[in-house]
Amino acid sequence: MKEGDFMKMPVLDLRLTEENLDDLYDNAPCGYCSCLPDGTLVKLNHTLLQWLGYQREELVARQCLQQLLTVGGRLHFEMHGVPLLLLQGHIREISYSLRTKTGAAVPVLLNAVLLRDANGNPLVVRVTLFDITDRRKYEQELLRTKAEAEAQREQLRSQNEELIRINADLDSFVYTASHDLRQPVHNLAGLFQEFERSATFHDPASANMVGMFHEALQQLLGTIDGLTEVVQQQRELAQAPAEAVELQAFTEEVIRSLPAAVGEPEAVFTLDFGAVPTLHMARPGLQSVLYNLLSNALKYAQPGQEPRIAVRTAYHDDMVVLSVQDNGRGIDLGRHGGELFQLFRRFHPDVAGSGVGLYLVNRLVHLAGGRIETSSEVGQGTTFRLFLPK
């Protein structure tokens, strides 16, 4: 074989380029027909006849184009399509349904061109029809999916409204119940104090029982006060407008209001708000969040160790991050992570507390449109990161 022989192409047989125009017309992938100005059919291709299920002699010179349309399509074609065809000489992509011999419907897009004679009189209408059965099914599926999505959205909206109403009712119930219980419990505490003052106990175990009763009474009072605080704080946040809060001065004010730990080293606070000096939030809600996080950092400090607490701000994914970090006892998140923000959950029984603070912080942050991430290691400290909208 000589060099370059593999590049030679066979001689082109020009007969391959010859096309039978009648065959192209008859077996085109779309339907063709021609009709007189009154709609009388005079020519149809084989494709259209297959769609309709008719023989050619059943339609040519026997039926009109309008008769192949459904009732609604016929009215539209006569009232809209024909006048438009006479006015501008063509119509483009009008959606109709053809009625087959068996009564079935074939959705199509109709295009038509009006040809005139030398005097301008209508001569013949050439019609092209495209089968859009698959497209119609796709559109119907889209409409069905959209309707289902709308129904689900409406159901979710209704459920959300119901949950909001239930939460409001629960908050009202909790507030009313805690308010109504407070006075009887205080009366009980007063009666018990009078009982302790006036009664004489001869059983050596009595002192322990009295102490246990007193502790249980204080726990009950703490629970009632905690419930009241939770509901009251949420109501205040809902009513208070969001405002621009200068974090440096605001946090310093919160720190000054913290109770001092008797007999423990003084805490060292590090404040860094250089990245985000101002936070847009309701002042009462922010005050409660910072107070609870900072007071917890002091309350759960390592015994005998200097508490070091850092409060910082930063930006992350178009949100403001307010972080509170301490070097305290830490929390075993592997064991207690799922319960961290539950109401009345406490993880250091030897430290006095109501188990309300973190629950309240979490609720207030979520009401403000944010979320909380927590990292902690037992004996090393805890960091709370509050992601808040700008």
CSV table of C-alpha atoms in Angstrom, one decimal:
chain,number,residue,atom,x,y,z
A,1,MET,CA,0.0,0.0,0.0
A,2,LYS,CA,1.3,3.4,-1.0
A,3,GLU,CA,1.7,6.1,1.5
A,4,GLY,CA,-1.6,8.1,1.7
A,5,ASP,CA,-3.8,5.3,0.3
A,6,PHE,CA,-5.7,5.0,3.6
A,7,MET,CA,-6.9,8.6,3.1
A,8,LYS,CA,-8.7,8.0,-0.1
A,9,MET,CA,-12.5,8.2,0.0
A,10,PRO,CA,-14.9,6.1,-2.1
A,11,VAL,CA,-16.4,7.8,-5.1
A,12,LEU,CA,-19.7,9.5,-4.0
A,13,ASP,CA,-22.8,7.9,-5.6
A,14,LEU,CA,-24.9,10.9,-6.5
A,15,ARG,CA,-28.0,8.8,-6.5
A,16,LEU,CA,-27.8,8.9,-2.7
A,17,THR,CA,-28.6,12.6,-2.8
A,18,GLU,CA,-31.7,12.2,-4.8
A,19,GLU,CA,-34.9,12.6,-2.8
A,20,ASN,CA,-38.5,11.8,-3.6
A,21,LEU,CA,-40.4,14.9,-2.6
A,22,ASP,CA,-43.7,13.0,-2.5
A,23,ASP,CA,-42.2,10.6,-0.1
A,24,LEU,CA,-40.8,13.4,2.1
A,25,TYR,CA,-44.2,15.0,2.2
A,26,ASP,CA,-46.1,11.8,3.0
A,27,ASN,CA,-43.8,10.5,5.7
A,28,ALA,CA,-42.6,13.7,7.3
A,29,PRO,CA,-42.5,13.6,11.1
A,30,CYS,CA,-45.2,16.2,11.2
A,31,GLY,CA,-48.7,16.3,9.8
A,32,TYR,CA,-49.4,18.2,6.5
A,33,CYS,CA,-52.7,19.1,5.0
A,34,SER,CA,-54.1,21.6,2.5
A,35,CYS,CA,-57.6,23.0,2.4
A,36,LEU,CA,-59.8,25.5,0.6
A,37,PRO,CA,-60.6,28.8,2.2
A,38,ASP,CA,-63.8,27.4,3.7
A,39,GLY,CA,-61.7,24.6,5.3
A,40,THR,CA,-62.6,21.7,2.9
A,41,LEU,CA,-59.7,19.3,3.0
A,42,VAL,CA,-58.0,18.7,-0.4
A,43,LYS,CA,-54.7,17.0,0.6
A,44,LEU,CA,-53.3,15.2,3.6
A,45,ASN,CA,-50.0,13.4,4.2
A,46,HIS,CA,-49.7,9.8,5.4
A,47,THR,CA,-48.4,10.9,8.8
A,48,LEU,CA,-51.6,12.9,9.5
A,49,LEU,CA,-53.8,10.1,8.3
A,50,GLN,CA,-52.1,7.7,10.6
A,51,TRP,CA,-52.6,10.0,13.6
A,52,LEU,CA,-56.3,10.4,12.8
A,53,GLY,CA,-57.0,6.7,11.8
A,54,TYR,CA,-58.8,7.7,8.5
A,55,GLN,CA,-58.4,6.6,5.0
A,56,ARG,CA,-57.6,9.4,2.5
A,57,GLU,CA,-60.9,9.0,0.7
A,58,GLU,CA,-62.8,9.5,3.9
A,59,LEU,CA,-61.5,13.0,4.4
A,60,VAL,CA,-60.6,14.6,1.0
A,61,ALA,CA,-63.4,16.7,-0.3
A,62,ARG,CA,-65.7,15.2,2.4
A,63,GLN,CA,-64.7,17.0,5.6
A,64,CYS,CA,-63.3,20.4,6.7
A,65,LEU,CA,-60.3,21.1,8.8
A,66,GLN,CA,-62.6,22.4,11.5
A,67,GLN,CA,-64.3,19.0,11.8
A,68,LEU,CA,-61.0,17.4,12.8
A,69,LEU,CA,-60.8,19.6,15.9
A,70,THR,CA,-62.6,19.2,19.2
A,71,VAL,CA,-65.6,21.4,19.9
A,72,GLY,CA,-63.7,23.9,21.8
A,73,GLY,CA,-60.9,24.0,19.3
A,74,ARG,CA,-63.3,24.4,16.4
A,75,LEU,CA,-64.9,27.4,18.0
A,76,HIS,CA,-61.5,29.0,18.7
A,77,PHE,CA,-60.3,28.3,15.2
A,78,GLU,CA,-63.4,29.9,13.6
A,79,MET,CA,-63.6,32.9,16.0
A,80,HIS,CA,-59.8,33.6,16.3
A,81,GLY,CA,-57.7,31.5,13.9
A,82,VAL,CA,-59.6,32.2,10.6
A,83,PRO,CA,-59.8,36.1,11.1
A,84,LEU,CA,-56.2,36.2,12.0
A,85,LEU,CA,-55.3,34.1,9.0
A,86,LEU,CA,-57.2,36.4,6.7
A,87,LEU,CA,-55.7,39.5,8.3
A,88,GLN,CA,-52.0,38.6,8.4
A,89,GLY,CA,-51.8,35.6,6.1
A,90,HIS,CA,-50.5,33.1,8.7
A,91,ILE,CA,-50.9,31.8,12.2
A,92,ARG,CA,-48.2,30.3,14.4
A,93,GLU,CA,-48.2,27.6,17.0
A,94,ILE,CA,-51.8,27.6,18.2
A,95,SER,CA,-52.5,24.7,20.5
A,96,TYR,CA,-55.4,22.5,19.5
A,97,SER,CA,-56.5,18.8,19.9
A,98,LEU,CA,-57.4,16.7,16.9
A,99,ARG,CA,-60.2,14.3,17.1
A,100,THR,CA,-59.4,10.8,15.7
A,101,LYS,CA,-61.8,8.4,14.1
A,102,THR,CA,-62.1,6.5,17.4
A,103,GLY,CA,-62.8,9.7,19.3
A,104,ALA,CA,-59.4,10.0,21.0
A,105,ALA,CA,-57.7,13.3,21.2
A,106,VAL,CA,-54.2,14.1,19.8
A,107,PRO,CA,-52.7,17.4,21.1
A,108,VAL,CA,-51.0,19.4,18.3
A,109,LEU,CA,-49.5,22.8,17.5
A,110,LEU,CA,-51.1,24.2,14.4
A,111,ASN,CA,-49.3,26.5,11.9
A,112,ALA,CA,-51.0,27.7,8.8
A,113,VAL,CA,-50.2,29.9,5.7
A,114,LEU,CA,-52.8,31.4,3.4
A,115,LEU,CA,-52.0,31.5,-0.3
A,116,ARG,CA,-53.8,34.0,-2.6
A,117,ASP,CA,-54.3,34.2,-6.3
A,118,ALA,CA,-53.1,37.0,-8.6
A,119,ASN,CA,-56.1,39.1,-7.7
A,120,GLY,CA,-55.5,38.7,-4.0
A,121,ASN,CA,-58.3,36.3,-3.4
A,122,PRO,CA,-57.8,33.4,-0.9
A,123,LEU,CA,-56.8,30.3,-2.8
A,124,VAL,CA,-55.6,27.6,-0.4
A,125,VAL,CA,-54.5,27.1,3.2
A,126,ARG,CA,-51.4,25.0,3.9
A,127,VAL,CA,-51.4,23.6,7.4
A,128,THR,CA,-48.6,22.0,9.4
A,129,LEU,CA,-49.4,20.1,12.6
A,130,PHE,CA,-46.9,19.0,15.3
A,131,ASP,CA,-47.8,16.2,17.7
A,132,ILE,CA,-47.2,17.5,21.3
A,133,THR,CA,-48.5,14.5,23.2
A,134,ASP,CA,-45.3,14.1,25.1
A,135,ARG,CA,-45.0,17.8,25.7
A,136,ARG,CA,-48.6,17.9,27.0
A,137,LYS,CA,-47.9,15.0,29.4
A,138,TYR,CA,-44.8,16.8,30.6
A,139,GLU,CA,-46.7,20.1,31.1
A,140,GLN,CA,-49.5,18.2,33.0
A,141,GLU,CA,-46.9,16.5,35.2
A,142,LEU,CA,-45.4,19.9,35.9
A,143,LEU,CA,-48.8,21.3,36.8
A,144,ARG,CA,-49.6,18.3,39.0
A,145,THR,CA,-46.2,18.6,40.7
A,146,LYS,CA,-46.7,22.3,41.2
A,147,ALA,CA,-50.2,21.7,42.7
A,148,GLU,CA,-48.8,19.1,45.0
A,149,ALA,CA,-46.1,21.4,46.1
A,150,GLU,CA,-48.6,24.2,46.7
A,151,ALA,CA,-50.8,21.8,48.7
A,152,GLN,CA,-47.8,20.8,50.8
A,153,ARG,CA,-46.7,24.4,51.3
A,154,GLU,CA,-50.2,25.2,52.4
A,155,GLN,CA,-50.3,22.3,54.7
A,156,LEU,CA,-46.9,23.3,56.2
A,157,ARG,CA,-48.2,26.8,56.6
A,158,SER,CA,-51.3,25.6,58.4
A,159,GLN,CA,-49.2,23.3,60.6
A,160,ASN,CA,-46.8,26.1,61.4
A,161,GLU,CA,-49.7,28.4,62.4
A,162,GLU,CA,-51.1,25.6,64.5
A,163,LEU,CA,-47.7,25.1,66.2
A,164,ILE,CA,-47.4,28.8,66.9
A,165,ARG,CA,-50.9,28.9,68.4
A,166,ILE,CA,-50.1,25.8,70.5
A,167,ASN,CA,-46.9,27.3,71.7
A,168,ALA,CA,-48.6,30.5,72.6
A,169,ASP,CA,-51.3,28.6,74.5
A,170,LEU,CA,-48.6,26.6,76.3
A,171,ASP,CA,-46.7,29.7,77.2
A,172,SER,CA,-49.9,31.3,78.5
A,173,PHE,CA,-50.7,28.2,80.5
A,174,VAL,CA,-47.2,27.9,81.9
A,175,TYR,CA,-47.2,31.6,82.9
A,176,THR,CA,-50.6,31.4,84.5
A,177,ALA,CA,-49.9,28.2,86.3
A,178,SER,CA,-46.5,29.4,87.6
A,179,HIS,CA,-48.1,32.7,88.7
A,180,ASP,CA,-51.0,30.9,90.4
A,181,LEU,CA,-48.7,28.4,92.2
A,182,ARG,CA,-46.2,31.0,93.4
A,183,GLN,CA,-48.3,32.4,96.2
A,184,PRO,CA,-49.5,29.0,97.7
A,185,VAL,CA,-45.9,27.7,97.6
A,186,HIS,CA,-44.7,30.9,99.4
A,187,ASN,CA,-47.5,30.4,102.0
A,188,LEU,CA,-46.3,26.8,102.4
A,189,ALA,CA,-42.7,28.0,102.9
A,190,GLY,CA,-43.9,30.4,105.5
A,191,LEU,CA,-46.0,27.8,107.4
A,192,PHE,CA,-43.0,25.4,107.3
A,193,GLN,CA,-40.7,28.1,108.8
A,194,GLU,CA,-43.3,28.7,111.6
A,195,PHE,CA,-43.5,24.9,112.0
A,196,GLU,CA,-39.7,24.7,112.4
A,197,ARG,CA,-39.7,27.5,114.9
A,198,SER,CA,-42.5,26.2,117.2
A,199,ALA,CA,-42.3,22.4,116.9
A,200,THR,CA,-40.0,20.1,118.9
A,201,PHE,CA,-38.5,17.0,117.2
A,202,HIS,CA,-37.3,14.1,119.4
A,203,ASP,CA,-36.4,11.7,116.5
A,204,PRO,CA,-32.7,12.1,115.5
A,205,ALA,CA,-33.7,11.5,111.9
A,206,SER,CA,-36.1,14.5,112.0
A,207,ALA,CA,-33.4,17.0,111.2
A,208,ASN,CA,-32.5,15.3,108.0
A,209,MET,CA,-36.1,15.0,107.0
A,210,VAL,CA,-36.7,18.7,107.7
A,211,GLY,CA,-33.6,19.5,105.6
A,212,MET,CA,-34.9,17.4,102.7
A,213,PHE,CA,-38.3,19.0,102.9
A,214,HIS,CA,-36.7,22.5,102.9
A,215,GLU,CA,-34.5,21.6,99.8
A,216,ALA,CA,-37.5,20.2,97.9
A,217,LEU,CA,-39.5,23.3,98.7
A,218,GLN,CA,-36.7,25.5,97.4
A,219,GLN,CA,-36.4,23.4,94.2
A,220,LEU,CA,-40.2,23.8,93.7
A,221,LEU,CA,-39.8,27.6,94.1
A,222,GLY,CA,-36.9,27.6,91.7
A,223,THR,CA,-38.9,25.7,89.1
A,224,ILE,CA,-41.8,28.0,89.3
A,225,ASP,CA,-39.5,31.1,89.0
A,226,GLY,CA,-37.7,29.5,86.1
A,227,LEU,CA,-41.0,28.9,84.2
A,228,THR,CA,-42.1,32.4,84.8
A,229,GLU,CA,-38.7,33.7,83.6
A,230,VAL,CA,-38.8,31.7,80.4
A,231,VAL,CA,-42.3,32.9,79.4
A,232,GLN,CA,-41.6,36.5,80.5
A,233,GLN,CA,-38.3,36.8,78.6
A,234,GLN,CA,-39.9,35.4,75.4
A,235,ARG,CA,-42.8,37.9,75.7
A,236,GLU,CA,-40.4,40.7,76.2
A,237,LEU,CA,-38.3,39.8,73.2
A,238,ALA,CA,-41.4,39.5,71.0
A,239,GLN,CA,-42.6,42.9,72.1
A,240,ALA,CA,-39.2,44.7,72.1
A,241,PRO,CA,-38.0,46.1,68.7
A,242,ALA,CA,-34.6,45.1,67.3
A,243,GLU,CA,-32.0,47.9,67.6
A,244,ALA,CA,-28.3,48.5,67.0
A,245,VAL,CA,-26.5,47.6,70.2
A,246,GLU,CA,-22.9,48.7,70.8
A,247,LEU,CA,-21.4,45.5,72.1
A,248,GLN,CA,-18.5,46.8,74.1
A,249,ALA,CA,-20.4,49.0,76.5
A,250,PHE,CA,-23.4,46.7,76.6
A,251,THR,CA,-21.2,43.6,77.5
A,252,GLU,CA,-19.3,45.6,80.1
A,253,GLU,CA,-22.6,46.6,81.7
A,254,VAL,CA,-23.7,42.9,81.8
A,255,ILE,CA,-20.4,41.9,83.4
A,256,ARG,CA,-20.9,44.5,86.2
A,257,SER,CA,-24.3,43.0,87.0
A,258,LEU,CA,-22.9,39.5,87.4
A,259,PRO,CA,-22.8,38.1,91.0
A,260,ALA,CA,-19.4,37.8,92.6
A,261,ALA,CA,-18.2,34.4,93.5
A,262,VAL,CA,-17.3,34.3,97.2
A,263,GLY,CA,-14.0,32.9,98.0
A,264,GLU,CA,-13.0,32.2,94.4
A,265,PRO,CA,-10.4,34.0,92.2
A,266,GLU,CA,-11.7,37.0,90.3
A,267,ALA,CA,-12.6,36.3,86.7
A,268,VAL,CA,-10.6,37.8,83.7
A,269,PHE,CA,-12.8,38.9,80.8
A,270,THR,CA,-11.4,39.4,77.3
A,271,LEU,CA,-13.7,41.4,74.9
A,272,ASP,CA,-13.0,41.6,71.2
A,273,PHE,CA,-15.7,43.2,69.0
A,274,GLY,CA,-13.4,44.6,66.4
A,275,ALA,CA,-14.9,42.4,63.6
A,276,VAL,CA,-18.5,43.3,64.5
A,277,PRO,CA,-18.8,46.1,67.0
A,278,THR,CA,-22.6,46.5,66.7
A,279,LEU,CA,-25.2,43.8,66.8
A,280,HIS,CA,-28.8,44.3,65.6
A,281,MET,CA,-31.0,42.6,68.1
A,282,ALA,CA,-33.7,43.3,70.8
A,283,ARG,CA,-31.9,44.7,73.8
A,284,PRO,CA,-33.7,42.6,76.5
A,285,GLY,CA,-33.1,39.4,74.6
A,286,LEU,CA,-29.4,40.1,74.1
A,287,GLN,CA,-29.1,41.1,77.7
A,288,SER,CA,-30.6,37.7,78.8
A,289,VAL,CA,-28.4,35.7,76.4
A,290,LEU,CA,-25.2,37.3,77.6
A,291,TYR,CA,-26.1,37.3,81.2
A,292,ASN,CA,-26.9,33.6,81.2
A,293,LEU,CA,-23.8,32.5,79.3
A,294,LEU,CA,-21.5,34.7,81.3
A,295,SER,CA,-23.0,33.7,84.7
A,296,ASN,CA,-22.8,30.1,83.7
A,297,ALA,CA,-19.1,30.5,82.8
A,298,LEU,CA,-18.5,31.9,86.3
A,299,LYS,CA,-20.8,29.3,88.0
A,300,TYR,CA,-19.1,26.3,86.4
A,301,ALA,CA,-15.5,27.5,86.7
A,302,GLN,CA,-12.8,25.1,87.8
A,303,PRO,CA,-12.6,25.3,91.7
A,304,GLY,CA,-9.6,27.3,92.8
A,305,GLN,CA,-8.7,28.3,89.2
A,306,GLU,CA,-8.9,31.8,87.7
A,307,PRO,CA,-11.9,31.9,85.3
A,308,ARG,CA,-10.9,33.2,81.9
A,309,ILE,CA,-13.8,34.2,79.7
A,310,ALA,CA,-13.6,35.6,76.2
A,311,VAL,CA,-16.4,37.2,74.3
A,312,ARG,CA,-15.8,37.8,70.6
A,313,THR,CA,-17.5,38.6,67.3
A,314,ALA,CA,-16.8,37.5,63.7
A,315,TYR,CA,-18.4,37.0,60.3
A,316,HIS,CA,-19.2,33.6,58.9
A,317,ASP,CA,-21.3,32.8,55.8
A,318,ASP,CA,-23.0,36.2,55.9
A,319,MET,CA,-23.9,35.9,59.5
A,320,VAL,CA,-22.6,37.4,62.7
A,321,VAL,CA,-21.0,35.0,65.1
A,322,LEU,CA,-21.0,36.0,68.8
A,323,SER,CA,-18.9,33.5,70.8
A,324,VAL,CA,-18.5,33.1,74.6
A,325,GLN,CA,-15.5,30.9,75.6
A,326,ASP,CA,-14.5,29.8,79.1
A,327,ASN,CA,-11.9,27.6,80.7
A,328,GLY,CA,-14.3,25.9,83.1
A,329,ARG,CA,-15.5,22.4,83.9
A,330,GLY,CA,-16.8,21.7,80.4
A,331,ILE,CA,-19.6,19.3,79.4
A,332,ASP,CA,-19.5,15.8,78.1
A,333,LEU,CA,-21.2,16.5,74.8
A,334,GLY,CA,-21.0,12.8,73.7
A,335,ARG,CA,-23.2,12.0,76.7
A,336,HIS,CA,-25.3,15.2,77.2
A,337,GLY,CA,-25.2,16.9,73.8
A,338,GLY,CA,-28.7,16.0,72.9
A,339,GLU,CA,-30.0,17.4,76.2
A,340,LEU,CA,-27.9,20.6,76.3
A,341,PHE,CA,-30.8,23.0,75.7
A,342,GLN,CA,-33.6,21.1,77.3
A,343,LEU,CA,-35.6,22.8,80.1
A,344,PHE,CA,-34.4,22.0,83.7
A,345,ARG,CA,-31.5,19.8,82.5
A,346,ARG,CA,-28.4,20.2,84.7
A,347,PHE,CA,-25.1,18.5,84.2
A,348,HIS,CA,-23.2,19.5,87.4
A,349,PRO,CA,-25.5,18.6,90.3
A,350,ASP,CA,-23.1,19.9,92.9
A,351,VAL,CA,-23.6,23.5,91.6
A,352,ALA,CA,-26.8,25.3,92.4
A,353,GLY,CA,-29.0,26.1,89.4
A,354,SER,CA,-32.4,25.8,87.9
A,355,GLY,CA,-31.6,24.3,84.5
A,356,VAL,CA,-33.4,27.2,82.7
A,357,GLY,CA,-30.5,29.4,81.5
A,358,LEU,CA,-29.3,27.5,78.4
A,359,TYR,CA,-32.9,26.6,77.4
A,360,LEU,CA,-33.7,30.3,77.5
A,361,VAL,CA,-30.6,31.2,75.5
A,362,ASN,CA,-31.5,28.7,72.8
A,363,ARG,CA,-35.1,30.0,72.6
A,364,LEU,CA,-34.1,33.6,72.4
A,365,VAL,CA,-31.4,33.0,69.7
A,366,HIS,CA,-33.9,31.0,67.6
A,367,LEU,CA,-36.6,33.7,68.0
A,368,ALA,CA,-34.0,36.2,66.7
A,369,GLY,CA,-33.5,34.0,63.6
A,370,GLY,CA,-30.2,32.4,64.6
A,371,ARG,CA,-28.7,29.1,65.8
A,372,ILE,CA,-26.1,27.9,68.4
A,373,GLU,CA,-23.1,25.6,68.0
A,374,THR,CA,-21.3,24.3,71.0
A,375,SER,CA,-17.9,22.8,71.5
A,376,SER,CA,-16.7,21.5,74.9
A,377,GLU,CA,-14.2,19.3,76.6
A,378,VAL,CA,-14.5,18.1,80.1
A,379,GLY,CA,-12.0,19.9,82.3
A,380,GLN,CA,-10.9,22.3,79.5
A,381,GLY,CA,-13.9,24.6,79.0
A,382,THR,CA,-16.8,25.3,76.7
A,383,THR,CA,-17.4,27.6,73.7
A,384,PHE,CA,-20.9,28.7,72.6
A,385,ARG,CA,-21.1,30.2,69.1
A,386,LEU,CA,-24.2,32.2,68.4
A,387,PHE,CA,-24.9,32.6,64.6
A,388,LEU,CA,-27.2,35.6,64.2
A,389,PRO,CA,-28.5,37.5,61.2
A,390,LYS,CA,-26.8,40.8,60.4
